[in-house]
PDB file of C-alpha atoms in Angstrom:
ATOM      1  CA  MET A 148      35.257  15.504  21.644  1.00  0.00           C
ATOM      2  CA  ASN A 149      36.007  17.025  25.025  1.00  0.00           C
ATOM      3  CA  SER A 150      39.284  15.301  25.843  1.00  0.00           C
ATOM      4  CA  SER A 151      39.268  16.607  29.425  1.00  0.00           C
ATOM      5  CA  ARG A 152      36.539  14.079  30.178  1.00  0.00           C
ATOM      6  CA  LEU A 153      38.998  11.292  29.340  1.00  0.00           C
ATOM      7  CA  TRP A 154      41.402  12.081  32.214  1.00  0.00           C
ATOM      8  CA  PRO A 155      40.361   8.962  34.201  1.00  0.00           C
ATOM      9  CA  SER A 156      41.338   6.796  31.220  1.00  0.00           C
ATOM     10  CA  ALA A 157      44.755   8.441  30.967  1.00  0.00           C
ATOM     11  CA  LEU A 158      45.359   8.178  34.715  1.00  0.00           C
ATOM     12  CA  ILE A 159      44.330   4.524  34.883  1.00  0.00           C
ATOM     13  CA  GLY A 160      46.799   3.923  32.057  1.00  0.00           C
ATOM     14  CA  ALA A 161      49.501   5.480  34.227  1.00  0.00           C
ATOM     15  CA  VAL A 162      48.496   3.136  37.043  1.00  0.00           C
ATOM     16  CA  ALA A 163      48.744   0.141  34.685  1.00  0.00           C
ATOM     17  CA  SER A 164      52.252   1.229  33.700  1.00  0.00           C
ATOM     18  CA  ALA A 165      53.473   0.358  37.190  1.00  0.00           C
ATOM     19  CA  ARG A 166      51.066  -2.411  38.245  1.00  0.00           C
ATOM     20  CA  SER A 167      49.288  -4.218  35.441  1.00  0.00           C
ATOM     21  CA  MET A 168      46.523  -5.769  37.543  1.00  0.00           C
ATOM     22  CA  THR A 169      45.732  -2.792  39.787  1.00  0.00           C
ATOM     23  CA  PRO A 170      43.295  -1.138  37.352  1.00  0.00           C
ATOM     24  CA  MET A 171      41.220  -4.303  37.110  1.00  0.00           C
ATOM     25  CA  ALA A 172      41.369  -4.901  40.863  1.00  0.00           C
ATOM     26  CA  ALA A 173      40.270  -1.317  41.553  1.00  0.00           C
ATOM     27  CA  LEU A 174      37.344  -1.675  39.154  1.00  0.00           C
ATOM     28  CA  ALA A 175      36.388  -5.026  40.679  1.00  0.00           C
ATOM     29  CA  ALA A 176      36.410  -3.486  44.157  1.00  0.00           C
ATOM     30  CA  ALA A 177      34.211  -0.643  42.915  1.00  0.00           C
ATOM     31  CA  ARG A 178      31.766  -3.133  41.402  1.00  0.00           C
ATOM     32  CA  LEU A 179      31.654  -5.057  44.678  1.00  0.00           C
ATOM     33  CA  ALA A 180      30.847  -1.769  46.438  1.00  0.00           C
ATOM     34  CA  GLY A 181      27.913  -1.286  44.067  1.00  0.00           C
ATOM     35  CA  ALA A 182      29.397   1.349  41.763  1.00  0.00           C
ATOM     36  CA  ARG A 183      28.945   1.439  38.014  1.00  0.00           C
ATOM     37  CA  THR A 184      31.387   2.698  35.440  1.00  0.00           C
ATOM     38  CA  PRO A 185      30.543   5.304  32.801  1.00  0.00           C
ATOM     39  CA  GLY A 186      31.609   2.939  30.010  1.00  0.00           C
ATOM     40  CA  PRO A 187      30.995  -0.785  29.521  1.00  0.00           C
ATOM     41  CA  LEU A 188      32.654  -3.328  31.784  1.00  0.00           C
ATOM     42  CA  LEU A 189      30.801  -6.566  31.264  1.00  0.00           C
ATOM     43  CA  LEU A 190      33.435  -9.070  32.404  1.00  0.00           C
ATOM     44  CA  LEU A 191      33.738  -7.724  35.923  1.00  0.00           C
ATOM     45  CA  ASP A 192      30.030  -8.209  36.516  1.00  0.00           C
ATOM     46  CA  HIS A 193      30.666 -11.954  36.697  1.00  0.00           C
ATOM     47  CA  PRO A 194      31.814 -13.115  40.165  1.00  0.00           C
ATOM     48  CA  VAL A 195      34.632 -15.296  38.790  1.00  0.00           C
ATOM     49  CA  PHE A 196      36.204 -12.336  37.006  1.00  0.00           C
ATOM     50  CA  LYS A 197      35.509  -9.929  39.858  1.00  0.00           C
ATOM     51  CA  PHE A 198      37.223 -12.049  42.493  1.00  0.00           C
ATOM     52  CA  GLY A 199      39.858 -13.200  40.017  1.00  0.00           C
ATOM     53  CA  ALA A 200      40.846  -9.577  39.361  1.00  0.00           C
ATOM     54  CA  LEU A 201      41.147  -8.933  43.086  1.00  0.00           C
ATOM     55  CA  ALA A 202      43.262 -12.055  43.567  1.00  0.00           C
ATOM     56  CA  MET A 203      45.505 -11.199  40.626  1.00  0.00           C
ATOM     57  CA  GLY A 204      45.954  -7.660  41.905  1.00  0.00           C
ATOM     58  CA  ALA A 205      47.005  -8.940  45.323  1.00  0.00           C
ATOM     59  CA  GLY A 206      49.235 -11.590  43.774  1.00  0.00           C
ATOM     60  CA  GLU A 207      51.010  -9.027  41.647  1.00  0.00           C
ATOM     61  CA  LEU A 208      51.741  -6.888  44.709  1.00  0.00           C
ATOM     62  CA  LEU A 209      53.313  -9.890  46.429  1.00  0.00           C
ATOM     63  CA  GLY A 210      55.154 -11.221  43.375  1.00  0.00           C
ATOM     64  CA  ASP A 211      56.720  -7.871  42.579  1.00  0.00           C
ATOM     65  CA  LYS A 212      58.945  -8.135  45.660  1.00  0.00           C
ATOM     66  CA  MET A 213      60.549 -11.399  44.519  1.00  0.00           C
ATOM     67  CA  LYS A 214      64.089 -11.251  43.175  1.00  0.00           C
ATOM     68  CA  SER A 215      62.965 -13.372  40.211  1.00  0.00           C
ATOM     69  CA  ALA A 216      60.190 -10.939  39.202  1.00  0.00           C
ATOM     70  CA  PRO A 217      60.665  -9.956  35.549  1.00  0.00           C
ATOM     71  CA  ASP A 218      60.881  -6.334  34.452  1.00  0.00           C
ATOM     72  CA  ARG A 219      57.540  -4.790  33.568  1.00  0.00           C
ATOM     73  CA  THR A 220      58.803  -4.097  30.061  1.00  0.00           C
ATOM     74  CA  VAL A 221      59.143  -7.740  28.976  1.00  0.00           C
ATOM     75  CA  PHE A 222      56.660  -8.640  26.228  1.00  0.00           C
ATOM     76  CA  LEU A 223      54.108 -10.367  28.472  1.00  0.00           C
ATOM     77  CA  GLY A 224      54.350  -7.563  31.022  1.00  0.00           C
ATOM     78  CA  LEU A 225      53.655  -4.931  28.384  1.00  0.00           C
ATOM     79  CA  LEU A 226      50.838  -7.037  26.944  1.00  0.00           C
ATOM     80  CA  ALA A 227      49.192  -7.373  30.373  1.00  0.00           C
ATOM     81  CA  ARG A 228      49.541  -3.615  30.934  1.00  0.00           C
ATOM     82  CA  ALA A 229      48.042  -2.813  27.545  1.00  0.00           C
ATOM     83  CA  LEU A 230      45.090  -5.176  28.027  1.00  0.00           C
ATOM     84  CA  SER A 231      44.366  -4.034  31.568  1.00  0.00           C
ATOM     85  CA  ALA A 232      44.754  -0.361  30.649  1.00  0.00           C
ATOM     86  CA  GLY A 233      42.540  -0.760  27.595  1.00  0.00           C
ATOM     87  CA  ILE A 234      39.734  -2.488  29.467  1.00  0.00           C
ATOM     88  CA  ALA A 235      39.874  -0.066  32.385  1.00  0.00           C
ATOM     89  CA  GLY A 236      40.303   2.979  30.132  1.00  0.00           C
ATOM     90  CA  ALA A 237      37.196   2.025  28.179  1.00  0.00           C
ATOM     91  CA  ALA A 238      35.200   1.471  31.363  1.00  0.00           C
ATOM     92  CA  LEU A 239      36.171   4.852  32.807  1.00  0.00           C
ATOM     93  CA  ALA A 240      35.539   6.805  29.589  1.00  0.00           C
ATOM     94  CA  PRO A 241      32.316   8.750  29.105  1.00  0.00           C
ATOM     95  CA  ARG A 242      29.431   6.904  27.478  1.00  0.00           C
ATOM     96  CA  GLY A 243      30.116   6.476  23.770  1.00  0.00           C
ATOM     97  CA  LYS A 244      33.850   7.177  24.156  1.00  0.00           C
ATOM     98  CA  ALA A 245      35.014   3.697  25.187  1.00  0.00           C
ATOM     99  CA  ARG A 246      37.355   3.304  22.195  1.00  0.00           C
ATOM    100  CA  ALA A 247      38.989   6.666  22.813  1.00  0.00           C
ATOM    101  CA  GLY A 248      39.331   5.846  26.522  1.00  0.00           C
ATOM    102  CA  ALA A 249      40.955   2.509  25.736  1.00  0.00           C
ATOM    103  CA  LEU A 250      43.382   4.047  23.252  1.00  0.00           C
ATOM    104  CA  ILE A 251      44.377   6.835  25.626  1.00  0.00           C
ATOM    105  CA  ALA A 252      44.926   4.390  28.475  1.00  0.00           C
ATOM    106  CA  VAL A 253      47.088   2.069  26.359  1.00  0.00           C
ATOM    107  CA  ALA A 254      49.007   5.001  24.888  1.00  0.00           C
ATOM    108  CA  THR A 255      49.718   6.173  28.430  1.00  0.00           C
ATOM    109  CA  ALA A 256      50.549   2.784  29.959  1.00  0.00           C
ATOM    110  CA  THR A 257      53.009   1.515  27.381  1.00  0.00           C
ATOM    111  CA  PRO A 258      55.637   4.287  27.328  1.00  0.00           C
ATOM    112  CA  LEU A 259      55.181   5.023  31.030  1.00  0.00           C
ATOM    113  CA  ALA A 260      56.078   1.398  31.814  1.00  0.00           C
ATOM    114  CA  TYR A 261      59.633   2.252  30.792  1.00  0.00           C
ATOM    115  CA  LEU A 262      59.670   5.421  32.886  1.00  0.00           C
ATOM    116  CA  THR A 263      58.196   3.762  35.976  1.00  0.00           C
ATOM    117  CA  LEU A 264      60.712   0.928  35.610  1.00  0.00           C
ATOM    118  CA  ALA A 265      63.586   3.424  35.473  1.00  0.00           C
ATOM    119  CA  GLY A 266      62.235   5.141  38.581  1.00  0.00           C
ATOM    120  CA  ARG A 267      61.826   1.858  40.401  1.00  0.00           C
ATOM    121  CA  LYS A 268      65.387   0.793  39.559  1.00  0.00           C
ATOM    122  CA  ARG A 269      66.683   4.101  40.881  1.00  0.00           C
ATOM    123  CA  ALA A 270      64.648   3.653  44.067  1.00  0.00           C
ATOM    124  CA  MET A 271      65.855   0.056  44.433  1.00  0.00           C
ATOM    125  CA  ALA A 272      69.452   1.236  44.362  1.00  0.00           C
ATOM    126  CA  GLY A 273      68.827   3.440  47.365  1.00  0.00           C
ATOM    127  CA  LEU A 274      66.074   1.624  49.258  1.00  0.00           C
ATOM    128  CA  GLY A 275      66.268  -2.013  48.176  1.00  0.00           C
ATOM    129  CA  GLN A 276      63.733  -4.082  46.264  1.00  0.00           C
ATOM    130  CA  THR A 277      61.188  -4.698  49.007  1.00  0.00           C
ATOM    131  CA  ARG A 278      61.057  -1.218  50.476  1.00  0.00           C
ATOM    132  CA  SER A 279      60.957   0.514  47.090  1.00  0.00           C
ATOM    133  CA  GLY A 280      58.254  -1.932  45.971  1.00  0.00           C
ATOM    134  CA  LEU A 281      56.112  -1.244  49.020  1.00  0.00           C
ATOM    135  CA  ILE A 282      56.368   2.495  48.464  1.00  0.00           C
ATOM    136  CA  GLU A 283      55.505   2.070  44.791  1.00  0.00           C
ATOM    137  CA  ASP A 284      52.594  -0.199  45.754  1.00  0.00           C
ATOM    138  CA  ALA A 285      51.185   2.398  48.135  1.00  0.00           C
ATOM    139  CA  LEU A 286      51.414   5.128  45.518  1.00  0.00           C
ATOM    140  CA  VAL A 287      50.005   3.083  42.652  1.00  0.00           C
ATOM    141  CA  VAL A 288      47.197   1.436  44.607  1.00  0.00           C
ATOM    142  CA  GLY A 289      46.269   4.775  46.159  1.00  0.00           C
ATOM    143  CA  VAL A 290      46.154   6.552  42.795  1.00  0.00           C
ATOM    144  CA  GLY A 291      44.288   3.655  41.189  1.00  0.00           C
ATOM    145  CA  ALA A 292      41.664   3.602  43.941  1.00  0.00           C
ATOM    146  CA  ALA A 293      41.273   7.384  43.797  1.00  0.00           C
ATOM    147  CA  VAL A 294      40.901   7.480  40.007  1.00  0.00           C
ATOM    148  CA  VAL A 295      38.277   4.753  40.026  1.00  0.00           C
ATOM    149  CA  ALA A 296      36.432   6.258  43.011  1.00  0.00           C
ATOM    150  CA  LEU A 297      36.231   9.648  41.303  1.00  0.00           C
ATOM    151  CA  ALA A 298      35.188   8.228  37.920  1.00  0.00           C
ATOM    152  CA  VAL A 299      32.483   5.749  38.927  1.00  0.00           C
ATOM    153  CA  ARG A 300      29.068   6.493  40.332  1.00  0.00           C
ATOM    154  CA  PRO A 301      26.845   4.598  42.748  1.00  0.00           C
ATOM    155  CA  ARG A 302      24.231   2.331  41.291  1.00  0.00           C
ATOM    156  CA  PRO A 303      20.707   3.752  41.609  1.00  0.00           C
TER     157      PRO A 303
END
């Protein structure tokens, strides 16, 4: 298997490590724009899931700035990251490589969640929660959008 073709899956896993819903929101936005993914992504073809993913992505960006927001490494946070990374990693993998794409994305997202949390805590100490969160949002959303844009193709 040519593992270099799985780079979108690994990168979307990195995105999920910082924002669990951004991969799904980026894929939903691509679907709304008429793009198709190399791998299967059946759920986001249904309008409820498509708009739900966008709403959850936006909600996560807002909720992250709250003082009561839990760390991304709590069990449910890691579970959400793994699920989102797996689904998105499979969708961005080459045809027939969905399992490998999912595994690579999850294997990237889970340990990186600890590293991105450490980086965010360091940034919070110097910039505060809101400002550091907005900077992280811009980086993560930008990378997520770029990865998806480069990996999908327009529908014929």
